[in-house]
Tab-separated table of N, CA and C in Angstrom:
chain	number	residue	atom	x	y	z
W	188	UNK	N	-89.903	223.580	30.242
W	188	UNK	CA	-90.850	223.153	29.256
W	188	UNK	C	-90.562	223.900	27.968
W	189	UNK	N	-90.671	223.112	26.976
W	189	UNK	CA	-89.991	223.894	25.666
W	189	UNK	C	-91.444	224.118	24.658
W	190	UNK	N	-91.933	225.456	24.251
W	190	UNK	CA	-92.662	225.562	23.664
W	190	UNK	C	-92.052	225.498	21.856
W	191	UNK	N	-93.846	224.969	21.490
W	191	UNK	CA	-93.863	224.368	19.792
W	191	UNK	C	-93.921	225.545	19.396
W	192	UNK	N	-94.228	226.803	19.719
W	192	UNK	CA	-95.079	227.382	18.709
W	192	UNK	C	-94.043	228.334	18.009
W	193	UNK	N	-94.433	228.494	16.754
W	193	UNK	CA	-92.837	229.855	16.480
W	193	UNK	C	-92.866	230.570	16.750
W	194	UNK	N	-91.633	231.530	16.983
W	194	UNK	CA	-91.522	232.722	17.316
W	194	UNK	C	-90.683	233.544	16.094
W	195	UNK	N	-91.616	234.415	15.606
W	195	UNK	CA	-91.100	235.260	14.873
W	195	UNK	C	-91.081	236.851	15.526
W	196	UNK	N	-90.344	237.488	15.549
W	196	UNK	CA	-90.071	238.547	16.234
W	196	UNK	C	-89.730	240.141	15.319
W	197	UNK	N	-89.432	239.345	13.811
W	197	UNK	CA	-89.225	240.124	12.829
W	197	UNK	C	-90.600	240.732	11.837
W	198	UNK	N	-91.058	241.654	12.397
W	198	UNK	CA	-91.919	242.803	11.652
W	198	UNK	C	-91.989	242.732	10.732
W	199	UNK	N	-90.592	242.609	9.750
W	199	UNK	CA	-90.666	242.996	8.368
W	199	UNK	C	-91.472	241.720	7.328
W	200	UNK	N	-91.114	240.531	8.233
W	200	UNK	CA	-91.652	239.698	7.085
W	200	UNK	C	-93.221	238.570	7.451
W	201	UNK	N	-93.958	239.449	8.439
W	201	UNK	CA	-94.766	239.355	9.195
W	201	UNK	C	-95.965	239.733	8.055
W	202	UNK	N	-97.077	238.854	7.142
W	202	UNK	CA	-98.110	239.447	5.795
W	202	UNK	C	-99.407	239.804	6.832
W	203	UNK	N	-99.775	241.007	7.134
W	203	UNK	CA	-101.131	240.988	7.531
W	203	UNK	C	-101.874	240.879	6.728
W	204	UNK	N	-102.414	240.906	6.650
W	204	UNK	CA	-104.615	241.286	6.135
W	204	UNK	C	-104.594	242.859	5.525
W	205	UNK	N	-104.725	242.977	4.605
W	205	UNK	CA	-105.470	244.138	4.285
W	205	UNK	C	-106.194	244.953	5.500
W	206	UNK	N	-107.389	244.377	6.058
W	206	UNK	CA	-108.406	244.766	7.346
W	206	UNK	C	-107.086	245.260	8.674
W	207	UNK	N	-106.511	244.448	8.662
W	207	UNK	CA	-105.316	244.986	9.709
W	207	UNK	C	-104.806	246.509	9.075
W	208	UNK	N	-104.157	246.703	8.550
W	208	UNK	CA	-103.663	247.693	7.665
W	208	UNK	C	-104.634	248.688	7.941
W	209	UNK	N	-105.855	248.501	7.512
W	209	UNK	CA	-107.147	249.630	8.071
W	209	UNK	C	-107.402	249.926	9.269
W	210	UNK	N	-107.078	248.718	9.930
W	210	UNK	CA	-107.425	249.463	11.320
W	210	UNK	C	-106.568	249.939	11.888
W	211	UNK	N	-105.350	249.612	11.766
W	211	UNK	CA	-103.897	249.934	12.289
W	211	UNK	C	-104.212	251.704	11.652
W	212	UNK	N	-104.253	252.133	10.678
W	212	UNK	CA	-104.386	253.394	9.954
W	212	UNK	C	-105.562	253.962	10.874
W	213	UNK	N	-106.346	253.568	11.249
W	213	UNK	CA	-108.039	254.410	11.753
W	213	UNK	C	-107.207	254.587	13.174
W	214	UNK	N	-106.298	253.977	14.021
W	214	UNK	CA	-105.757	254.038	15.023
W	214	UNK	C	-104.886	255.650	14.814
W	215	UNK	N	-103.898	255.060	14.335
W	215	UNK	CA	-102.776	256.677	13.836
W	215	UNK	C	-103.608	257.361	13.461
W	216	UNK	N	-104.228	257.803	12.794
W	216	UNK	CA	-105.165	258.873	11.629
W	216	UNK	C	-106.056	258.981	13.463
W	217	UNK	N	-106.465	258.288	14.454
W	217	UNK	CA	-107.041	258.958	15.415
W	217	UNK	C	-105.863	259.649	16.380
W	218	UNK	N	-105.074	259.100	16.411
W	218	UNK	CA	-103.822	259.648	17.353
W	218	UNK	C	-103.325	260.995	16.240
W	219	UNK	N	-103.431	260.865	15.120
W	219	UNK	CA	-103.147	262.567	14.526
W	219	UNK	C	-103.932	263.393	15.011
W	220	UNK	N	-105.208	263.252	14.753
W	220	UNK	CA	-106.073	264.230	15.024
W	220	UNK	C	-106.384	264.319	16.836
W	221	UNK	N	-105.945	264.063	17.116
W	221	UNK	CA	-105.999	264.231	18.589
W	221	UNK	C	-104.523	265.407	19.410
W	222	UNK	N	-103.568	265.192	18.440
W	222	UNK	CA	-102.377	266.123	18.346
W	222	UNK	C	-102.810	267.097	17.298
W	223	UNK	N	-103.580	266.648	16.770
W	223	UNK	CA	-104.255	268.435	15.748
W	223	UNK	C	-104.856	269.117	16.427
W	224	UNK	N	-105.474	268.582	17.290
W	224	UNK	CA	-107.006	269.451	17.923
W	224	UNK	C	-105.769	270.145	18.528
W	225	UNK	N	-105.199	269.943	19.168
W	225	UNK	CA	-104.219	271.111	19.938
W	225	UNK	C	-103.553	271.992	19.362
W	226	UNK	N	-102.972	271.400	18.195
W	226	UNK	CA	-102.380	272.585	17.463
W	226	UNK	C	-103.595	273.484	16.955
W	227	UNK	N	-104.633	273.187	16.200
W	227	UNK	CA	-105.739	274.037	16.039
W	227	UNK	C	-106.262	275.049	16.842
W	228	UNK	N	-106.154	274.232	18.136
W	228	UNK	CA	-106.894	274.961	19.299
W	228	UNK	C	-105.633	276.284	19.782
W	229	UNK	N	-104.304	275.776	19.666
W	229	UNK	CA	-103.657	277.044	20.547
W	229	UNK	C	-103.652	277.953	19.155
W	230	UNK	N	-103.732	277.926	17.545
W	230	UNK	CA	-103.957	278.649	17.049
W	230	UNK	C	-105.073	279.416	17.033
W	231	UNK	N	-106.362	279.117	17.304
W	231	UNK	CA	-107.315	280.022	17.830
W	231	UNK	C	-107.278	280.716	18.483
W	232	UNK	N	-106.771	280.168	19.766
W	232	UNK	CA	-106.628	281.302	20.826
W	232	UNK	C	-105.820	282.402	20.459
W	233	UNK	N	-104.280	281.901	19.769
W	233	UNK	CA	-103.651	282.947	19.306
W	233	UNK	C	-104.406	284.105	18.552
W	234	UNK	N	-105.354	283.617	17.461
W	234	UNK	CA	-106.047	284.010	16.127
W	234	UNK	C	-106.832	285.451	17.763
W	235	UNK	N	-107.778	284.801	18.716
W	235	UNK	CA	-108.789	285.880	19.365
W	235	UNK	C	-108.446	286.141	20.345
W	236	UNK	N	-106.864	286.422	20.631
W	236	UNK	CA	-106.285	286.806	21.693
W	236	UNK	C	-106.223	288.702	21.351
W	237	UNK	N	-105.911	288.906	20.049
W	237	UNK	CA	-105.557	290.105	20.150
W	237	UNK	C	-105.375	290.539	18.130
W	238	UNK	N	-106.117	291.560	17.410
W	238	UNK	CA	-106.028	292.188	16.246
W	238	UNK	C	-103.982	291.604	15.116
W	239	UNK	N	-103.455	291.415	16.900
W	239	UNK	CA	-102.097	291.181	16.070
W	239	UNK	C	-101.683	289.758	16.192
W	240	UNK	N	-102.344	289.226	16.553
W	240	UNK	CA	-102.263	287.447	17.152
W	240	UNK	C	-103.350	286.971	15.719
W	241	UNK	N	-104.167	287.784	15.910
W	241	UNK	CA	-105.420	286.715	14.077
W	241	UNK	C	-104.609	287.426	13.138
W	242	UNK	N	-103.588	288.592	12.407
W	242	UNK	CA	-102.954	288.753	11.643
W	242	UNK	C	-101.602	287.611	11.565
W	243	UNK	N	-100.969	287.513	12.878
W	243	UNK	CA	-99.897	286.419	13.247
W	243	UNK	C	-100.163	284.888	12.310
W	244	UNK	N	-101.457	284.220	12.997
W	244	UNK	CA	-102.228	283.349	12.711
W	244	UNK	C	-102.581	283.187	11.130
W	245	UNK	N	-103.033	284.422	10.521
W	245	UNK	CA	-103.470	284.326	9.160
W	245	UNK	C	-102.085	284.398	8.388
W	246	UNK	N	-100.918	285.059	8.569
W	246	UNK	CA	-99.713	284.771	7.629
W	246	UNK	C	-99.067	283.645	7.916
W	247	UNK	N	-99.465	283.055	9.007
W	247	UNK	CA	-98.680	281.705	8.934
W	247	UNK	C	-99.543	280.617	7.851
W	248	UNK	N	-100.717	280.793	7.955
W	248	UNK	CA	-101.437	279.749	7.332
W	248	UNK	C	-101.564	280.029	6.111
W	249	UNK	N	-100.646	280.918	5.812
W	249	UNK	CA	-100.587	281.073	4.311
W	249	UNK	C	-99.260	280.421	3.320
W	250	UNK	N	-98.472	279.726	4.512
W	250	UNK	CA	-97.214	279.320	4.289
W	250	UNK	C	-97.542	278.121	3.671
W	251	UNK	N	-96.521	277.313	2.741
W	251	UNK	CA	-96.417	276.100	2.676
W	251	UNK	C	-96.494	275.158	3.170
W	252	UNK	N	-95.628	275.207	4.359
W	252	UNK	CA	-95.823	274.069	6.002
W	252	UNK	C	-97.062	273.789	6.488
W	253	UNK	N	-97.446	275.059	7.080
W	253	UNK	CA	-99.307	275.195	7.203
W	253	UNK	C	-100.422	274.680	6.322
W	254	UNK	N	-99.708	274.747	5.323
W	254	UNK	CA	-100.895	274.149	4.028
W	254	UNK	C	-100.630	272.516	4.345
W	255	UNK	N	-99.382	272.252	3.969
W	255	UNK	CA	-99.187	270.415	4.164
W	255	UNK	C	-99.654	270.341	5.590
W	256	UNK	N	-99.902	270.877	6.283
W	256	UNK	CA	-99.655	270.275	7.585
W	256	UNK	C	-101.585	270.747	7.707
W	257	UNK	N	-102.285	271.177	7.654
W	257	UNK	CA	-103.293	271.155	7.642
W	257	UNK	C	-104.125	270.102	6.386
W	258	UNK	N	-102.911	270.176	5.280
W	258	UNK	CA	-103.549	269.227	4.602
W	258	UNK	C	-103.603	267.568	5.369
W	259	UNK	N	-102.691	267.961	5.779
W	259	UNK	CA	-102.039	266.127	6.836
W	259	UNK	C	-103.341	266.093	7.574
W	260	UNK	N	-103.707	267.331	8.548
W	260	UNK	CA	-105.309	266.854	9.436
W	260	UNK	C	-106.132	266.870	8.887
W	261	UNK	N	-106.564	266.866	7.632
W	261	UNK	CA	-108.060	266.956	6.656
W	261	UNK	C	-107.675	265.218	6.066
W	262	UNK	N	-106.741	264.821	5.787
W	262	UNK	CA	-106.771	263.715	5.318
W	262	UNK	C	-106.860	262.760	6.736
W	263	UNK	N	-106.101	263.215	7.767
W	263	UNK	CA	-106.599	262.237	8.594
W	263	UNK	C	-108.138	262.372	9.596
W	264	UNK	N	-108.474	263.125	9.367
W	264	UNK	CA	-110.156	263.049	9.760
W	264	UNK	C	-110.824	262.713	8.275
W	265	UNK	N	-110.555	262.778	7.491
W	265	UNK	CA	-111.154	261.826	6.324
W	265	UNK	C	-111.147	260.467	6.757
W	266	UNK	N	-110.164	260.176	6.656
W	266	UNK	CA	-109.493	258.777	6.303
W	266	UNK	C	-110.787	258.035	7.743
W	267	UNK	N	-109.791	258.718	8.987
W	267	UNK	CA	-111.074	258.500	10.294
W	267	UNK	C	-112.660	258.315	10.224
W	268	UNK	N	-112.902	259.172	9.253
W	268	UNK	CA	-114.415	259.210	8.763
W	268	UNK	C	-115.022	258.423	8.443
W	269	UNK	N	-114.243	258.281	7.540
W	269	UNK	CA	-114.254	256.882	5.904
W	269	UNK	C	-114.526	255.388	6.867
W	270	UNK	N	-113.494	255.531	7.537
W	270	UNK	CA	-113.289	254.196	8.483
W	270	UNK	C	-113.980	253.689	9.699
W	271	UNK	N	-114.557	255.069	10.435
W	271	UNK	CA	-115.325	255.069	10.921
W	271	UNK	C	-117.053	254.466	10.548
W	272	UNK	N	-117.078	255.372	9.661
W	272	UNK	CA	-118.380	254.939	8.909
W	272	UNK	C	-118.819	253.091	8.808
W	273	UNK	N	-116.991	252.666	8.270
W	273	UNK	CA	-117.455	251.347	7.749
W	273	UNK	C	-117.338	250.936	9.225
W	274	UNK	N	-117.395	250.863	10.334
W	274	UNK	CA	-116.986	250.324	11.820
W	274	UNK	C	-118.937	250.398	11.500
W	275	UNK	N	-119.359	251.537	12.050
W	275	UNK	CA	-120.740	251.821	12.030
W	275	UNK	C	-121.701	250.625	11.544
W	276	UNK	N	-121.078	250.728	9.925
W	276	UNK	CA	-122.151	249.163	8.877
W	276	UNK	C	-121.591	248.487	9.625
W	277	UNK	N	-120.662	247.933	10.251
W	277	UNK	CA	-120.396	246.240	10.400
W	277	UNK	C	-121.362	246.511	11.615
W	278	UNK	N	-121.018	247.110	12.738
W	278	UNK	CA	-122.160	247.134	13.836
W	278	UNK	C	-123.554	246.956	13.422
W	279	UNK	N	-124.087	247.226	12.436
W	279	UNK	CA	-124.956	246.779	12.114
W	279	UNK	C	-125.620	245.907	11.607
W	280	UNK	N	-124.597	244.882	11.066
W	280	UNK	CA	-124.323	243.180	10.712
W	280	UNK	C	-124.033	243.090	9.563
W	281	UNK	N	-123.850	243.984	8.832
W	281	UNK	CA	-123.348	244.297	7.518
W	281	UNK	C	-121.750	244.216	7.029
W	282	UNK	N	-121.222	243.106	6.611
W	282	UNK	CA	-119.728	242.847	5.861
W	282	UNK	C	-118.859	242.479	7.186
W	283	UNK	N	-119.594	241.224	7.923
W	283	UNK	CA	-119.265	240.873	8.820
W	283	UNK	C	-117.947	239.648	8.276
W	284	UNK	N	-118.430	239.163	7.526
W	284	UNK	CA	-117.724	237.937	7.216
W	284	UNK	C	-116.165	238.081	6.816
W	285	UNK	N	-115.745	237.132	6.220
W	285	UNK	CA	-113.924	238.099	6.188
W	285	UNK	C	-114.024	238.217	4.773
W	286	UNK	N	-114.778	237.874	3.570
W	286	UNK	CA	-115.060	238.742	2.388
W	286	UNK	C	-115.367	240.490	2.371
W	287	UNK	N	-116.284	240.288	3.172
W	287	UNK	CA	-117.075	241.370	2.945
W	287	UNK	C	-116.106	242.211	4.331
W	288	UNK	N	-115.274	241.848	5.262
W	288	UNK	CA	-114.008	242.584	5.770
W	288	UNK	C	-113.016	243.477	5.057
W	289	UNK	N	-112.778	242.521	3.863
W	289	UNK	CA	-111.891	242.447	2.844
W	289	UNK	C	-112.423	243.617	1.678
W	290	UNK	N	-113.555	243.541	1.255
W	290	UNK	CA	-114.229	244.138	0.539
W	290	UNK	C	-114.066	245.427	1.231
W	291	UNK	N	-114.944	245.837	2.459
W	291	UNK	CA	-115.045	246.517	3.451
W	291	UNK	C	-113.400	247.813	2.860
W	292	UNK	N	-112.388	246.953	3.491
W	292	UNK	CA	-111.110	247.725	3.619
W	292	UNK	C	-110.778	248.574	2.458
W	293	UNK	N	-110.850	247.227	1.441
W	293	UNK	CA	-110.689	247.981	-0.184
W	293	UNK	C	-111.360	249.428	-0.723
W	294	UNK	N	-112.953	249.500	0.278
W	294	UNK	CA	-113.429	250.333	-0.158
W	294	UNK	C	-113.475	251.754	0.409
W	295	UNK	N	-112.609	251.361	1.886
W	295	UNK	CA	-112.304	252.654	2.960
W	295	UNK	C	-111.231	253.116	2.124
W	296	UNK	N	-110.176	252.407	1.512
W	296	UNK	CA	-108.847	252.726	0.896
W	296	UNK	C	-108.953	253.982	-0.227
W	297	UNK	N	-110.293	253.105	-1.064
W	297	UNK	CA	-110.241	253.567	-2.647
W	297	UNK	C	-111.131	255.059	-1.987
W	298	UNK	N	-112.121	255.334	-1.017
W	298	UNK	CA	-112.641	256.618	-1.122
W	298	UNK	C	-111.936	257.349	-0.369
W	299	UNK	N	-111.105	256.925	1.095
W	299	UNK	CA	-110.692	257.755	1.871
W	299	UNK	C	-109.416	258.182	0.656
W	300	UNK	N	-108.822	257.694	-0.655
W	300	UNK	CA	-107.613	258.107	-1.738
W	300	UNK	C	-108.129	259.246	-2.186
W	301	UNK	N	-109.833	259.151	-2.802
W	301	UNK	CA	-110.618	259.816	-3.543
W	301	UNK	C	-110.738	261.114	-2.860
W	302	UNK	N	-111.073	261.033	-1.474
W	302	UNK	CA	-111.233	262.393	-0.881
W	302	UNK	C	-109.984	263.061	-0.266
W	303	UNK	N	-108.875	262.763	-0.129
W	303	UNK	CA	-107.582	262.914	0.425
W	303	UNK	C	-107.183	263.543	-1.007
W	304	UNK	N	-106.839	263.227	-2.286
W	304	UNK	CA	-106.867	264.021	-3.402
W	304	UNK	C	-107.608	265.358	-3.510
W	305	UNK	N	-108.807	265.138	-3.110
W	305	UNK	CA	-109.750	265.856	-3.573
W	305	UNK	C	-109.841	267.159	-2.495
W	306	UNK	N	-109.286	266.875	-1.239
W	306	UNK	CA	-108.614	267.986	0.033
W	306	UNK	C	-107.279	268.353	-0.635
W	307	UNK	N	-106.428	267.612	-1.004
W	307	UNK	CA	-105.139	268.534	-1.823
W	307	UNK	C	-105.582	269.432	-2.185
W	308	UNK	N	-106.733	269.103	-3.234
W	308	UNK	CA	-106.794	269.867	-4.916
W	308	UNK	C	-107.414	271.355	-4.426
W	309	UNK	N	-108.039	270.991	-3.039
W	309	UNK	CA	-109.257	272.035	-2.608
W	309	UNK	C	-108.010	273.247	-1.259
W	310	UNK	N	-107.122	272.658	-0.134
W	310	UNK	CA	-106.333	273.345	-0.022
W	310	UNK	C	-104.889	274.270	-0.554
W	311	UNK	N	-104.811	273.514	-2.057
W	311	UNK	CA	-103.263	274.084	-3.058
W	311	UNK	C	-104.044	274.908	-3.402
């Protein structure tokens, strides 16, 4: 039996939705922070293991790497936040429609930008 339907298999020229794009992002940005909590967490322990483990701990996080890379988990529990939040309004019947989807995304984009800047400006 020979199927009608197309098959495109190529990613690259595949246009989602804006709303896709957001949720695809609230997905990763949750899979970061789920590989942060661990790195966070074995740095604690390091930090109250011992007077030379929270000195260890505090010169690393004074490095460059540590800064981007903590900046990387503040933007992605933002971003999570941001996105989260708008999950919350639609559960509540609010920007259900695919305008107000659309709207919706634009506006996780433009604040989760606003506060992801605004974590740079506050960890440099």
């Amino acid at each position: 039996m020979k199927s009608q339907r197309p098959v495109n298999l190529d990613l690259r020229t595949i246009k989602l939705p804006i709303t896709a794009y957001t949720s695809i992002l609230h997905r990763v940005s949750g899979v970061i922070l789920f590989v942060g909590i661990a790195l966070l967490l074995l740095a604690l322990d390091t930090s109250l293991s011992s007077p030379e483990g929270f000195e260890e701990v505090r010169a690393y996080l004074g490095s460059p790497l540590a800064k981007l890379v903590s900046w990387a988990l503040l933007s992605a529990l933002l971003y999570h936040l941001v996105a989260g939040v708008r999950h919350l309004i639609m559960d509540s019947g609010h920007g259900e429609t695919l305008e107000g989807g659309k709207l919706g995304s634009k506006i996780v984009i433009a604040v989760s930008a606003v506060l992801i800047v605004l974590a740079g400006v506050w960890i440099w």
